[in-house]
Short mmCIF file of C-alpha atoms in Angstrom, two decimals:
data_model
loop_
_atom_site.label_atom_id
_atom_site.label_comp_id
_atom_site.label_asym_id
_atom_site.label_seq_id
_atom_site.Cartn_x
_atom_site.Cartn_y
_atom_site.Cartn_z
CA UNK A 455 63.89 19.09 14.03
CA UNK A 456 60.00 19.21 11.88
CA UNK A 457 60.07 22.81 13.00
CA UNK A 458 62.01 26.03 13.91
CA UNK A 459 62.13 30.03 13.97
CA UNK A 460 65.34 31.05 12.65
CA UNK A 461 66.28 34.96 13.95
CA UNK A 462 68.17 37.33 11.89
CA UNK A 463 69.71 40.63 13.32
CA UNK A 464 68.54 43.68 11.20
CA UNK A 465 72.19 44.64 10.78
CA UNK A 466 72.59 41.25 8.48
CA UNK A 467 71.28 42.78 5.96
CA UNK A 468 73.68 45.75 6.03
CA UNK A 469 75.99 46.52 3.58
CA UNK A 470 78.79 47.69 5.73
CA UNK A 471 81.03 48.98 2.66
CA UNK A 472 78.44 51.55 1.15
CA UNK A 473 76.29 51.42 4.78
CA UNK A 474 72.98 50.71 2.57
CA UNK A 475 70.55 49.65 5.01
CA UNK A 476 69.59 46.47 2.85
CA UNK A 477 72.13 44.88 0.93
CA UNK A 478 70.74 42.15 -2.32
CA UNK A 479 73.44 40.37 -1.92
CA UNK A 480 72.61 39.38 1.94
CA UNK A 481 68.69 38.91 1.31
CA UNK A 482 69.86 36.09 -1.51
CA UNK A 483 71.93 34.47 0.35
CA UNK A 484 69.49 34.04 3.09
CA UNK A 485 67.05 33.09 0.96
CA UNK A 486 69.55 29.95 -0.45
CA UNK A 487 69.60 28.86 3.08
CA UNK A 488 66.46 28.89 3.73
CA UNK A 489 65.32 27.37 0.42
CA UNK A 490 67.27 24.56 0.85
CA UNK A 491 66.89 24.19 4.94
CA UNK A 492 63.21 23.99 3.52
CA UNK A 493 63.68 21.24 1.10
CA UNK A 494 64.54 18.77 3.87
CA UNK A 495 61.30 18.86 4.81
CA UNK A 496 61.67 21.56 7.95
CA UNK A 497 58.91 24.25 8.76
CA UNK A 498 60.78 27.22 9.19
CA UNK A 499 59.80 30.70 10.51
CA UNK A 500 61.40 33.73 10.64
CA UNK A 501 61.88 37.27 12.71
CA UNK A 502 64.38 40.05 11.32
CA UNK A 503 65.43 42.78 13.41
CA UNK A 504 65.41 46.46 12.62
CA UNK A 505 69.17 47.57 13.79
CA UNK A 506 70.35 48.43 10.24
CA UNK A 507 67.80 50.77 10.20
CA UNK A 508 66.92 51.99 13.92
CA UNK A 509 66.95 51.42 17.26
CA UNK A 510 64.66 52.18 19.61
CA UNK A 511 66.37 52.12 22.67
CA UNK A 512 69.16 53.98 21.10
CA UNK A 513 66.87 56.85 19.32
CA UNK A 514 64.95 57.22 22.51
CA UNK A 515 68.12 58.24 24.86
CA UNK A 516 66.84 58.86 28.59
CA UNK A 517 63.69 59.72 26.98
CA UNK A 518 60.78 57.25 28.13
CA UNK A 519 57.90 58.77 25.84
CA UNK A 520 60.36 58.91 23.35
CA UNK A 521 61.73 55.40 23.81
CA UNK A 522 58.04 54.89 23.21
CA UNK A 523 57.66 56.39 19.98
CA UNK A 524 61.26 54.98 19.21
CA UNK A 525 60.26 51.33 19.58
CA UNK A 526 57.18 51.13 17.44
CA UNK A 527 59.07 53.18 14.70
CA UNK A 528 61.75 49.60 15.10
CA UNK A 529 58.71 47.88 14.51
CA UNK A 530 58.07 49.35 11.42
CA UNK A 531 60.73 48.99 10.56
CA UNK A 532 60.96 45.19 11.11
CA UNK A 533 58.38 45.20 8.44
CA UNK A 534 60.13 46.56 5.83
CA UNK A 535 63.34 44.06 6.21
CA UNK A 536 60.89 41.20 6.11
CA UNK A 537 58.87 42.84 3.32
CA UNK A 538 62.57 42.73 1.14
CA UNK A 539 63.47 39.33 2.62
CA UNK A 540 59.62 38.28 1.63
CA UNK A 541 60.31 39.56 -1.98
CA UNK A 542 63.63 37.57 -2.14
CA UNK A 543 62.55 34.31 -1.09
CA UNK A 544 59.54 34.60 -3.42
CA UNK A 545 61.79 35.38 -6.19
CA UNK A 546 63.79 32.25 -5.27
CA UNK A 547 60.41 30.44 -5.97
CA UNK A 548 59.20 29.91 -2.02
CA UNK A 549 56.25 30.14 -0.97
CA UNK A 550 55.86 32.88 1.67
CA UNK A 551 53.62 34.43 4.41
CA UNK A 552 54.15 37.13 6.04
CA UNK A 553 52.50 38.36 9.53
CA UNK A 554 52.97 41.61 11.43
CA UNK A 555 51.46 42.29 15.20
CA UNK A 556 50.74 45.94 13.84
CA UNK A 557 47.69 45.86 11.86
CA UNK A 558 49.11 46.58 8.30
CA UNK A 559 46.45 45.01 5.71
CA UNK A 560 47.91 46.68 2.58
CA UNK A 561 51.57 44.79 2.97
CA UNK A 562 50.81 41.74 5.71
CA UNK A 563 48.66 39.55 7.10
CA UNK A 564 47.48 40.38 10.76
CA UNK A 565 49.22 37.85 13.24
CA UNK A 566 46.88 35.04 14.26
CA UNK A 567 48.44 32.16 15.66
CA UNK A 568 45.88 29.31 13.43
CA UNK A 569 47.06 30.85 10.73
CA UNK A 570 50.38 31.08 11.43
CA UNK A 571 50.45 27.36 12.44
CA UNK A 572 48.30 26.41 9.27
CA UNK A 573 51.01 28.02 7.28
CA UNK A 574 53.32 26.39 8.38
CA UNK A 575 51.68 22.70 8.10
CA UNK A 576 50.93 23.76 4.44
CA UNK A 577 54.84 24.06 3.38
CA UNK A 578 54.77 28.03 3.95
CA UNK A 579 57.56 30.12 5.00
CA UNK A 580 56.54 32.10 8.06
CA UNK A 581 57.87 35.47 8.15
CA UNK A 582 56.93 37.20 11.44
CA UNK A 583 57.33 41.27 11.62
CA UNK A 584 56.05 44.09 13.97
CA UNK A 585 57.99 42.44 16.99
CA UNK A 586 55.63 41.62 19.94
CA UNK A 587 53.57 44.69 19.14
CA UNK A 588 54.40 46.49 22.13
CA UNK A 589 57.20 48.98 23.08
CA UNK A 590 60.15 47.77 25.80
CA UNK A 591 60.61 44.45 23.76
CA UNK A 592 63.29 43.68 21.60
CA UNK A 593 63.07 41.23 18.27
CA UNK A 594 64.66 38.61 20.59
CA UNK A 595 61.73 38.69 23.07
CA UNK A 596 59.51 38.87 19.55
CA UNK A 597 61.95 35.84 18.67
CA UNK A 598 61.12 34.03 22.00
CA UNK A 599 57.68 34.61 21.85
CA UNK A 600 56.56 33.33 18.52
CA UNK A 601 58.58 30.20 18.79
CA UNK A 602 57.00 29.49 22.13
CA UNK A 603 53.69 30.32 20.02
CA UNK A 604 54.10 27.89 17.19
CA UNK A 605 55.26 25.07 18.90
CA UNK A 606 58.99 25.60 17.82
CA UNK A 607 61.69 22.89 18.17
CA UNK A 608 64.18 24.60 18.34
CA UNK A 609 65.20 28.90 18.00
CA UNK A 610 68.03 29.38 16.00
CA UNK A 611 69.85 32.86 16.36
CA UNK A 612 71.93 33.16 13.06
CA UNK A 613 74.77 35.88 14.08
CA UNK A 614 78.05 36.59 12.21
CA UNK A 615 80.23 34.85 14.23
CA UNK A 616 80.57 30.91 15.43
CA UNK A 617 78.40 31.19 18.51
CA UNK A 618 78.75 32.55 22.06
CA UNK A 619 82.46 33.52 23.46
CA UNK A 620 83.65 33.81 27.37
CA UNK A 621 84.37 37.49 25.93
CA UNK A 622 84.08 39.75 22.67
CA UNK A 623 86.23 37.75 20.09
CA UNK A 624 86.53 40.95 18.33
CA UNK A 625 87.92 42.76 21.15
CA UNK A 626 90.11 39.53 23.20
CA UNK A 627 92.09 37.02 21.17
CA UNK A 628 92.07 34.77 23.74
CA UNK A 629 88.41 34.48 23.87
CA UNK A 630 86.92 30.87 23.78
CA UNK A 631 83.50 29.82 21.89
CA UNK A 632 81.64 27.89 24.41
CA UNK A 633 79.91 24.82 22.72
CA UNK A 634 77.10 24.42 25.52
CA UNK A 635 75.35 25.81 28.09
CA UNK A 636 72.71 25.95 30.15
CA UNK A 637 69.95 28.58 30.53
CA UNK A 638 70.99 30.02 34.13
CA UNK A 639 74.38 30.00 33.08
CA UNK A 640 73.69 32.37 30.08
CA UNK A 641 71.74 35.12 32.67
CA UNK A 642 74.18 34.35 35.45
CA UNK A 643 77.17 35.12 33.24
CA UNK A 644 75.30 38.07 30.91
CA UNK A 645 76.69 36.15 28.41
CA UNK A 646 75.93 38.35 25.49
CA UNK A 647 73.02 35.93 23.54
CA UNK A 648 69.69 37.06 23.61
CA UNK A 649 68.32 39.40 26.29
CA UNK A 650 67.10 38.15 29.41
CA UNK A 651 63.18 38.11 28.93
CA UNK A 652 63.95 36.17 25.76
CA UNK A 653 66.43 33.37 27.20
CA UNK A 654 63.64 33.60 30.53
CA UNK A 655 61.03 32.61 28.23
CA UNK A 656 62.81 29.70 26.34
CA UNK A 657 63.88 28.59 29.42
CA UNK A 658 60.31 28.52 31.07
CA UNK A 659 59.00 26.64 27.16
CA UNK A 660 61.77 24.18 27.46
CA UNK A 661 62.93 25.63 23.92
CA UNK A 662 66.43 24.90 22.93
CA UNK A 663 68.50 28.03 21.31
CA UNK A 664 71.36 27.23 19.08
CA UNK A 665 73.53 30.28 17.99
CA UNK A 666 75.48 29.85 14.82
CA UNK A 667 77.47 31.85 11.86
CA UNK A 668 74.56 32.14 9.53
CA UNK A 669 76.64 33.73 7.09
CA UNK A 670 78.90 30.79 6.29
CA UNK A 671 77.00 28.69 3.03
CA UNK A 672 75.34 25.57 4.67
CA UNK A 673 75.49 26.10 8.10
CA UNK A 674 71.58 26.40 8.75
CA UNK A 675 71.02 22.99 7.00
CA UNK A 676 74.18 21.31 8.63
CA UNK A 677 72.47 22.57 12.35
CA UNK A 678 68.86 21.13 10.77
CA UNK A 679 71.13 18.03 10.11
CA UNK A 680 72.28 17.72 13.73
CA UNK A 681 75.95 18.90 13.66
CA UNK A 682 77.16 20.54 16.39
CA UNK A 683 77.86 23.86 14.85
CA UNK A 684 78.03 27.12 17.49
CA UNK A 685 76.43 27.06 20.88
CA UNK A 686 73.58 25.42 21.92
CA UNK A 687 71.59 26.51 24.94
CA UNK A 688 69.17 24.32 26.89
CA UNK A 689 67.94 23.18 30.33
CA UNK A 690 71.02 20.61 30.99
CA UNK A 691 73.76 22.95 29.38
CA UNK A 692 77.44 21.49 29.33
CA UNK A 693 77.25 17.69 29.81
#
């Protein structure tokens, strides 16, 4: 893969123990990954979620107005987890941009696709906050989007377990990772990956998703490597 968008849940960053919405801990050991993902010579982009500090969805209620108001306050919020993840990785010695679809001047760059892709051919980190810029999309969709963008190999979805199950592992023991599948199968079976505008949209780009535990040390360069870690999700699914 010469390049990829690697998406982060906001509740990665948690730490669950003391429920601080950002933990140091988390943002260094994403930025190890990364760093050394990056050293093989991979352009790598990023979009962090906002769920370990709000949802919009789940603020708004019934409300839609509210929803409204809910969803750009996620988006905000978006940029503050890849402000601190921006921080990190510069303090880890990478070189990092980061671009929001909400005009903020005073903390990020305005998203403009040249850029973005200029960045990237430079050796830049790509850091890409403010979701799509419009309310009734999640960080997925953002996800989807930008990688479709940039020309994106491949979208990773780094989770905190080993890829996609038949069922909740943490509810049914018996539950079964599925190694590969296609895109219809994912919105035929709601399997629960990505939401359907998102998996829609890879599947329309031809972009491969491969869902993985990014919190296990070396897993992001041993997918970069080819190993067939977690699920992938393409056009010919199972084989």
């Amino acid at each position: 893969m010469k390049r990829v968008l690697l998406k982060l849940s906001g509740e990665a960053l948690m730490c669950k123990d003391t429920n601080l919405s950002i933990k140091q801990e988390m943002l260094d050991h994403f930025a190890t990954e990364v760093k050394d993902a990056h050293s093989m010579g991979v352009q790598i982009a990023l979009v962090v979620g906002a769920g370990n500090i709000i949802r919009g969805k789940t603020f708004a209620g019934a409300n839609e107005e509210t929803r409204i108001e809910g969803d750009y306050m996620g988006m905000l919020a978006t940029i503050i987890n890849s402000m601190a993840l921006r921080s990190k990785m510069q303090s880890h010695g990478l070189d990092v941009r980061l671009q929001s679809a909400l005009s903020m001047d005073q903390v990020a760059q305005l998203y403009i696709r040249d850029k973005a892709l200029s960045g990237l051919e430079e050796g830049k980190i790509l850091i890409f906050a403010g979701g799509t810029g419009n309310p009734f999309f999640t960080t997925d969709t953002a996800a989807a989007l930008r990688a479709s963008e940039i020309n994106a190999d491949a979208l990773l979805k780094g989770t905190n377990v080993d890829g996609v199950y038949d069922k909740d592992p943490n509810e049914h023991a018996d539950s079964k990772l599925i190694k590969e599948a296609s895109f219809l199968d994912v919105i035929n079976k709601e399997l629960q990956v990505m939401d359907a505008t998102a998996i829609t949209m890879c599947k329309d780009q031809n972009i491969p998703i491969r869902v993985f535990n990014i919190h296990e040390p070396g897993n992001l360069r041993k997918v970069l490597a080819g190993e067939q870690l977690g699920t992938t999700i393409s056009a010919a699914g199972a084989s």
